[in-house]
C-alpha angles and dihedrals in degrees: 000000000000123000092250092052091048089052092049091049093048093047091049093050097041109023098164093048089051092050093050093048091048092050091050091049091051090048092051091049092049093048090049091051091049091048092050098042100040097080090048092049092048091048093051093044093049096047091045091052092051091047089054086057093051096259124126102219134184133190117196100197143345124200122189129184111187091181094056094033097237138133123190124188122191133193106004119174138162136182135179127213092273092056096253120129143097145276129208124185098191141000120183128179127181124187143170122245100201098067089059088079088061093049091256127132104205116188115194096192143353116196128183123181131188100356118176121182133179122206134183131188119199133206093249092057097259118134136198115205121179088349094305119120114230120190123198115255124244116279090221111101116209119212112256123185114245110255120218113249115257115270091232109027119198119246124204133207134183121193104183133019121184126183122175133178097005118174129179134175126195130189126189119201128204131189117332088017091285113165109240097167130029117172134162125193135193134197117188096190141359117184124179117180122179132044125315112183141181109200115179088164089068095048117111116235091236095045123099094187114113110250094235120146133176140172120178148066133291128204127184128179140176099028115177134168117186130193100216094192092060096025089229132129116249092186137005124177127173097201146340122201123189113187132198099001113191117184115180093179118313087283092072120034124165128180126182096208145348120200126184122191126203106347124179126173139187101015110212101195141345099261132156093236111078090201090066098036103082142028096228130021145144137178098224139002123186126182124180129205117007127188133178120188132176086009092274109055108088121182124184122193 
């Protein structure tokens, strides 16, 4: 008996089973098509959006795993006609599907590697960030009716944030397009581990305090800020460690300890003697504990 005849016989004997299996097969095929086409669609949509802003953008590769809840983007770059733009080696985001049913966006990890961004500020208030022109909005405020808050607001939570090898340069122009400020900054590493949350569902109707909460630790290293016009360092910090951060809204912030290693600021000249090279410097600063309450009462241990 041929395969077609066997299928006809099976479908005749068990019609509902055949329908369920056919529906499952169609669903699997559709999910496979979505999985295969989604990176291509995102690539086309993103590059088209940048092109509409006057930026020639490229994306090397996009990998998406719906089962694991991850998206990974490799080799993103963009440049406008004046040569300003951005580059990004890697962006990875991982999330959990289950909390969506409880109106919660839970991000396991955000990782950014080798990000380089150019920015310009003009005398008329216009800006260009990452090659994209941004014009200031109108000062005229139109009346908008107050909308009722959503019945089930969405909360958001991030557990881990990692930035590495971040560079940015900013130029400010005055009249006749004269450069009056030209700075470049670097950040070797930014590592947040813990839980940073935004919970509008927990906000009282009468409260005007932002529903921001956080518990965790933050580490930064390789901080540099350079004045390119003078070729002098405005700031140089080897590392900053902030331990046991506890933010119960911005009205109540507690930190066990803050330690800063090798800070120098306002370099005067590039000299061989470090004692004469900067206006302000220290090898190590440790503060423990730190508390800020009511947004204006700061206590240092």
